[in-house]
Structure formats: structure tokens, C-alpha cells
């Protein structure tokens, strides 16, 4: 299990972020050149880039949580004693998991509706369920990252490397 987690964290997530960001940037660049250079653009390019950005956002959010680099207001936690800070962190993580559960539940309901109704993206013949899958996948990854952080706190060792090697 540990080898799989290290492979997933070190390779799969890293290359997914790099690949998605590269795709997003290239498609936008190509579409800008096509629109202003040739007076025509493809509707699917902008739409797929938009959803690639959504996927990228959720995976990057999960990585920020994993590495403790997400934006948070730390005025109160920095003034607390270490034991109280740990309890506050646990409380915040618990609330995040509750939010994740709600988002996952309702987004899976929406995906079921989109899939059964056969609703497709307006510019591409791709089911909208694929685009909406970013929510449950991203929030599931966020929950996994929170659990990994808990394991690290319990055992005192980091279970996965920093995606971009900044450890």
C-alpha cells in the first residue's frame, strides 16, 4: 500500500497536474491565435480547457491541503498552545470532511441525472457527467489528503512526498 501511495503521489498526481495545466495553456493559446489571427475558433477548445481547469483546481486544492500550503486564516491558531492548536486543526479537518461528504453526495446525484438524461456539453459530444465528475473526484482526493495528514500526525512520518520535491 505504501509503495502505491508513493507512486500515486509522486508520479500520477504530479503528471496529472503538469499535463492538465499544459493542455489548458496550449488550448487557450491556440484558441486565441485562431480567433484573432484567423477569425475562427473551435467551440470545443474553450469548453474542454474550462473543464480541464476545473479538474486542475480540485487536484491542486487537494495537494495544497496535503502539503499544508492552502490559504487559511491562522491568527487564532498561532496564538493557541500546541495542544489546543491540534484540536482546532482536527475540528477544521472534520468540518472539511463533512463538507466533502455533502458535495460528493449531491454531485453524484447530479452526475446520475446527467448520465441518465444523456445531457452533453454544448460544444462537444461528451456527456456532462464527465465534466461534473471533477467535484466528487476532487473532494474525494481532498478527504484522502486529510486522512494522510492525520496518519502523518499519528505516526510522525510523512506518508507521501511533496509532489514537486520541495520537501
PDB file of C-alpha atoms in Angstrom:
ATOM      1  CA  UNK A   1       0.000   0.000   0.000  1.00  0.00           C
ATOM      2  CA  UNK A   2       2.812   2.410   0.881  1.00  0.00           C
ATOM      3  CA  UNK A   3       4.537   1.871  -2.468  1.00  0.00           C
ATOM      4  CA  UNK A   4       1.289   2.553  -4.320  1.00  0.00           C
ATOM      5  CA  UNK A   5       0.692   5.761  -2.337  1.00  0.00           C
ATOM      6  CA  UNK A   6       4.236   6.975  -3.039  1.00  0.00           C
ATOM      7  CA  UNK A   7       3.816   6.160  -6.755  1.00  0.00           C
ATOM      8  CA  UNK A   8       0.397   7.830  -6.876  1.00  0.00           C
ATOM      9  CA  UNK A   9       1.614  10.932  -5.025  1.00  0.00           C
ATOM     10  CA  UNK A  10       4.991  11.184  -6.706  1.00  0.00           C
ATOM     11  CA  UNK A  11       4.082  10.297 -10.275  1.00  0.00           C
ATOM     12  CA  UNK A  12       0.361  10.182 -11.075  1.00  0.00           C
ATOM     13  CA  UNK A  13      -0.678  13.381  -9.296  1.00  0.00           C
ATOM     14  CA  UNK A  14       2.395  15.287 -10.439  1.00  0.00           C
ATOM     15  CA  UNK A  15       1.948  14.334 -14.084  1.00  0.00           C
ATOM     16  CA  UNK A  16      -1.801  14.893 -13.959  1.00  0.00           C
ATOM     17  CA  UNK A  17      -1.220  18.448 -12.734  1.00  0.00           C
ATOM     18  CA  UNK A  18       1.505  19.091 -15.309  1.00  0.00           C
ATOM     19  CA  UNK A  19      -0.482  17.516 -18.157  1.00  0.00           C
ATOM     20  CA  UNK A  20      -3.733  19.281 -17.316  1.00  0.00           C
ATOM     21  CA  UNK A  21      -2.031  22.650 -16.937  1.00  0.00           C
ATOM     22  CA  UNK A  22      -0.137  22.172 -20.203  1.00  0.00           C
ATOM     23  CA  UNK A  23      -3.334  21.197 -22.026  1.00  0.00           C
ATOM     24  CA  UNK A  24      -5.172  24.177 -20.561  1.00  0.00           C
ATOM     25  CA  UNK A  25      -2.453  26.650 -21.580  1.00  0.00           C
ATOM     26  CA  UNK A  26      -1.956  25.195 -25.065  1.00  0.00           C
ATOM     27  CA  UNK A  27      -5.656  25.109 -25.911  1.00  0.00           C
ATOM     28  CA  UNK A  28      -6.148  28.697 -24.749  1.00  0.00           C
ATOM     29  CA  UNK A  29      -3.084  29.833 -26.741  1.00  0.00           C
ATOM     30  CA  UNK A  30      -4.278  28.005 -29.867  1.00  0.00           C
ATOM     31  CA  UNK A  31      -7.790  29.399 -29.500  1.00  0.00           C
ATOM     32  CA  UNK A  32      -6.508  32.965 -29.083  1.00  0.00           C
ATOM     33  CA  UNK A  33      -4.325  32.593 -32.183  1.00  0.00           C
ATOM     34  CA  UNK A  34      -7.209  31.071 -34.144  1.00  0.00           C
ATOM     35  CA  UNK A  35      -9.690  33.729 -33.038  1.00  0.00           C
ATOM     36  CA  UNK A  36      -7.523  36.809 -33.562  1.00  0.00           C
ATOM     37  CA  UNK A  37      -5.213  35.507 -36.267  1.00  0.00           C
ATOM     38  CA  UNK A  38      -7.675  33.628 -38.453  1.00  0.00           C
ATOM     39  CA  UNK A  39     -11.052  34.915 -37.307  1.00  0.00           C
ATOM     40  CA  UNK A  40     -12.326  31.484 -36.302  1.00  0.00           C
ATOM     41  CA  UNK A  41     -12.160  29.338 -33.200  1.00  0.00           C
ATOM     42  CA  UNK A  42     -13.456  25.971 -32.142  1.00  0.00           C
ATOM     43  CA  UNK A  43     -16.181  25.883 -29.517  1.00  0.00           C
ATOM     44  CA  UNK A  44     -14.910  22.601 -28.051  1.00  0.00           C
ATOM     45  CA  UNK A  45     -11.437  24.026 -27.302  1.00  0.00           C
ATOM     46  CA  UNK A  46     -12.647  26.671 -24.891  1.00  0.00           C
ATOM     47  CA  UNK A  47     -15.079  24.269 -23.225  1.00  0.00           C
ATOM     48  CA  UNK A  48     -12.574  21.448 -22.714  1.00  0.00           C
ATOM     49  CA  UNK A  49      -9.996  23.929 -21.419  1.00  0.00           C
ATOM     50  CA  UNK A  50     -12.567  25.213 -18.920  1.00  0.00           C
ATOM     51  CA  UNK A  51     -13.235  21.740 -17.567  1.00  0.00           C
ATOM     52  CA  UNK A  52      -9.525  20.876 -17.558  1.00  0.00           C
ATOM     53  CA  UNK A  53      -9.076  23.945 -15.373  1.00  0.00           C
ATOM     54  CA  UNK A  54     -11.799  22.723 -13.003  1.00  0.00           C
ATOM     55  CA  UNK A  55     -10.105  19.317 -12.665  1.00  0.00           C
ATOM     56  CA  UNK A  56      -6.751  21.041 -12.168  1.00  0.00           C
ATOM     57  CA  UNK A  57      -8.212  23.274  -9.459  1.00  0.00           C
ATOM     58  CA  UNK A  58      -9.547  20.380  -7.396  1.00  0.00           C
ATOM     59  CA  UNK A  59      -6.387  18.287  -7.655  1.00  0.00           C
ATOM     60  CA  UNK A  60      -4.245  21.315  -6.804  1.00  0.00           C
ATOM     61  CA  UNK A  61      -6.513  22.094  -3.818  1.00  0.00           C
ATOM     62  CA  UNK A  62      -6.029  18.558  -2.539  1.00  0.00           C
ATOM     63  CA  UNK A  63      -2.264  18.894  -2.948  1.00  0.00           C
ATOM     64  CA  UNK A  64      -2.277  22.226  -1.110  1.00  0.00           C
ATOM     65  CA  UNK A  65      -4.095  20.547   1.780  1.00  0.00           C
ATOM     66  CA  UNK A  66      -1.658  17.645   1.732  1.00  0.00           C
ATOM     67  CA  UNK A  67       1.358  19.919   1.864  1.00  0.00           C
ATOM     68  CA  UNK A  68      -0.157  22.411   4.306  1.00  0.00           C
ATOM     69  CA  UNK A  69       0.106  25.228   1.780  1.00  0.00           C
ATOM     70  CA  UNK A  70      -3.558  26.096   1.404  1.00  0.00           C
ATOM     71  CA  UNK A  71      -4.864  29.519   2.319  1.00  0.00           C
ATOM     72  CA  UNK A  72      -6.129  29.709   5.856  1.00  0.00           C
ATOM     73  CA  UNK A  73      -6.543  32.357   8.479  1.00  0.00           C
ATOM     74  CA  UNK A  74      -4.045  31.490  11.175  1.00  0.00           C
ATOM     75  CA  UNK A  75      -4.300  34.401  13.572  1.00  0.00           C
ATOM     76  CA  UNK A  76      -6.163  32.352  16.204  1.00  0.00           C
ATOM     77  CA  UNK A  77      -4.285  29.037  15.735  1.00  0.00           C
ATOM     78  CA  UNK A  78      -0.909  30.790  16.047  1.00  0.00           C
ATOM     79  CA  UNK A  79      -1.926  32.207  19.429  1.00  0.00           C
ATOM     80  CA  UNK A  80      -3.086  28.869  20.850  1.00  0.00           C
ATOM     81  CA  UNK A  81      -0.960  26.416  22.804  1.00  0.00           C
ATOM     82  CA  UNK A  82       0.150  23.385  20.732  1.00  0.00           C
ATOM     83  CA  UNK A  83      -2.445  21.000  22.203  1.00  0.00           C
ATOM     84  CA  UNK A  84      -5.330  23.404  21.529  1.00  0.00           C
ATOM     85  CA  UNK A  85      -3.985  24.048  18.015  1.00  0.00           C
ATOM     86  CA  UNK A  86      -4.067  20.291  17.298  1.00  0.00           C
ATOM     87  CA  UNK A  87      -7.688  20.078  18.464  1.00  0.00           C
ATOM     88  CA  UNK A  88      -8.628  23.091  16.339  1.00  0.00           C
ATOM     89  CA  UNK A  89      -6.919  21.530  13.306  1.00  0.00           C
ATOM     90  CA  UNK A  90      -8.817  18.299  13.937  1.00  0.00           C
ATOM     91  CA  UNK A  91     -12.090  20.244  14.190  1.00  0.00           C
ATOM     92  CA  UNK A  92     -11.404  22.113  10.939  1.00  0.00           C
ATOM     93  CA  UNK A  93     -10.481  18.850   9.199  1.00  0.00           C
ATOM     94  CA  UNK A  94     -13.708  17.286  10.473  1.00  0.00           C
ATOM     95  CA  UNK A  95     -15.769  20.166   9.118  1.00  0.00           C
ATOM     96  CA  UNK A  96     -13.949  19.887   5.783  1.00  0.00           C
ATOM     97  CA  UNK A  97     -14.765  16.171   5.638  1.00  0.00           C
ATOM     98  CA  UNK A  98     -18.437  16.904   6.382  1.00  0.00           C
ATOM     99  CA  UNK A  99     -18.484  19.480   3.588  1.00  0.00           C
ATOM    100  CA  UNK A 100     -16.758  16.998   1.294  1.00  0.00           C
ATOM    101  CA  UNK A 101     -19.365  14.354   2.108  1.00  0.00           C
ATOM    102  CA  UNK A 102     -22.190  16.720   1.192  1.00  0.00           C
ATOM    103  CA  UNK A 103     -20.504  17.822  -2.040  1.00  0.00           C
ATOM    104  CA  UNK A 104     -19.730  14.235  -3.039  1.00  0.00           C
ATOM    105  CA  UNK A 105     -23.250  13.023  -2.273  1.00  0.00           C
ATOM    106  CA  UNK A 106     -25.074  15.770  -4.162  1.00  0.00           C
ATOM    107  CA  UNK A 107     -22.640  15.838  -7.076  1.00  0.00           C
ATOM    108  CA  UNK A 108     -23.064  12.072  -7.535  1.00  0.00           C
ATOM    109  CA  UNK A 109     -26.829  12.640  -7.663  1.00  0.00           C
ATOM    110  CA  UNK A 110     -26.309  15.288 -10.341  1.00  0.00           C
ATOM    111  CA  UNK A 111     -23.959  13.031 -12.299  1.00  0.00           C
ATOM    112  CA  UNK A 112     -26.585  10.273 -12.232  1.00  0.00           C
ATOM    113  CA  UNK A 113     -29.183  12.652 -13.635  1.00  0.00           C
ATOM    114  CA  UNK A 114     -26.829  13.946 -16.328  1.00  0.00           C
ATOM    115  CA  UNK A 115     -25.819  10.423 -17.318  1.00  0.00           C
ATOM    116  CA  UNK A 116     -29.339   9.002 -17.453  1.00  0.00           C
ATOM    117  CA  UNK A 117     -30.698  12.029 -19.336  1.00  0.00           C
ATOM    118  CA  UNK A 118     -27.827  11.923 -21.824  1.00  0.00           C
ATOM    119  CA  UNK A 119     -27.029  15.618 -21.427  1.00  0.00           C
ATOM    120  CA  UNK A 120     -23.925  16.531 -23.419  1.00  0.00           C
ATOM    121  CA  UNK A 121     -21.633  19.547 -23.484  1.00  0.00           C
ATOM    122  CA  UNK A 122     -22.923  22.204 -25.849  1.00  0.00           C
ATOM    123  CA  UNK A 123     -19.742  22.408 -27.901  1.00  0.00           C
ATOM    124  CA  UNK A 124     -18.616  18.791 -27.747  1.00  0.00           C
ATOM    125  CA  UNK A 125     -20.416  15.492 -27.920  1.00  0.00           C
ATOM    126  CA  UNK A 126     -19.238  14.481 -24.443  1.00  0.00           C
ATOM    127  CA  UNK A 127     -21.623  13.685 -21.608  1.00  0.00           C
ATOM    128  CA  UNK A 128     -21.721  16.437 -18.990  1.00  0.00           C
ATOM    129  CA  UNK A 129     -21.342  13.762 -16.325  1.00  0.00           C
ATOM    130  CA  UNK A 130     -17.659  13.607 -17.279  1.00  0.00           C
ATOM    131  CA  UNK A 131     -17.224  17.321 -16.625  1.00  0.00           C
ATOM    132  CA  UNK A 132     -19.190  17.191 -13.360  1.00  0.00           C
ATOM    133  CA  UNK A 133     -17.074  14.249 -12.147  1.00  0.00           C
ATOM    134  CA  UNK A 134     -14.427  16.760 -11.120  1.00  0.00           C
ATOM    135  CA  UNK A 135     -16.411  17.524  -7.958  1.00  0.00           C
ATOM    136  CA  UNK A 136     -16.659  14.063  -6.381  1.00  0.00           C
ATOM    137  CA  UNK A 137     -13.187  13.077  -7.592  1.00  0.00           C
ATOM    138  CA  UNK A 138     -11.599  16.282  -6.315  1.00  0.00           C
ATOM    139  CA  UNK A 139     -13.356  16.215  -2.953  1.00  0.00           C
ATOM    140  CA  UNK A 140     -12.570  12.516  -2.507  1.00  0.00           C
ATOM    141  CA  UNK A 141      -8.907  13.329  -3.091  1.00  0.00           C
ATOM    142  CA  UNK A 142      -9.188  16.140  -0.529  1.00  0.00           C
ATOM    143  CA  UNK A 143     -10.556  13.676   2.057  1.00  0.00           C
ATOM    144  CA  UNK A 144      -7.745  11.225   1.243  1.00  0.00           C
ATOM    145  CA  UNK A 145      -5.185  14.009   1.748  1.00  0.00           C
ATOM    146  CA  UNK A 146      -6.701  14.961   5.104  1.00  0.00           C
ATOM    147  CA  UNK A 147      -6.527  11.318   6.211  1.00  0.00           C
ATOM    148  CA  UNK A 148      -2.909  11.111   5.047  1.00  0.00           C
ATOM    149  CA  UNK A 149      -2.125  14.194   7.138  1.00  0.00           C
ATOM    150  CA  UNK A 150      -3.790  12.552  10.169  1.00  0.00           C
ATOM    151  CA  UNK A 151      -1.678   9.419   9.643  1.00  0.00           C
ATOM    152  CA  UNK A 152       1.420  11.607   9.486  1.00  0.00           C
ATOM    153  CA  UNK A 153       0.478  13.281  12.778  1.00  0.00           C
ATOM    154  CA  UNK A 154      -0.163   9.940  14.467  1.00  0.00           C
ATOM    155  CA  UNK A 155       2.967   8.171  13.239  1.00  0.00           C
ATOM    156  CA  UNK A 156       5.201  11.219  12.942  1.00  0.00           C
ATOM    157  CA  UNK A 157       6.343  10.416   9.406  1.00  0.00           C
ATOM    158  CA  UNK A 158       5.248  11.797   6.075  1.00  0.00           C
ATOM    159  CA  UNK A 159       3.430   9.082   4.089  1.00  0.00           C
ATOM    160  CA  UNK A 160       3.950  10.712   0.722  1.00  0.00           C
ATOM    161  CA  UNK A 161       6.435  13.081  -0.864  1.00  0.00           C
ATOM    162  CA  UNK A 162       5.842  16.670  -1.846  1.00  0.00           C
ATOM    163  CA  UNK A 163       4.568  16.473  -5.424  1.00  0.00           C
ATOM    164  CA  UNK A 164       7.145  18.914  -6.746  1.00  0.00           C
ATOM    165  CA  UNK A 165      10.018  17.876  -4.497  1.00  0.00           C
ATOM    166  CA  UNK A 166      10.047  20.891  -2.177  1.00  0.00           C
ATOM    167  CA  UNK A 167      10.382  18.726   0.963  1.00  0.00           C
TER     168      UNK A 167
END
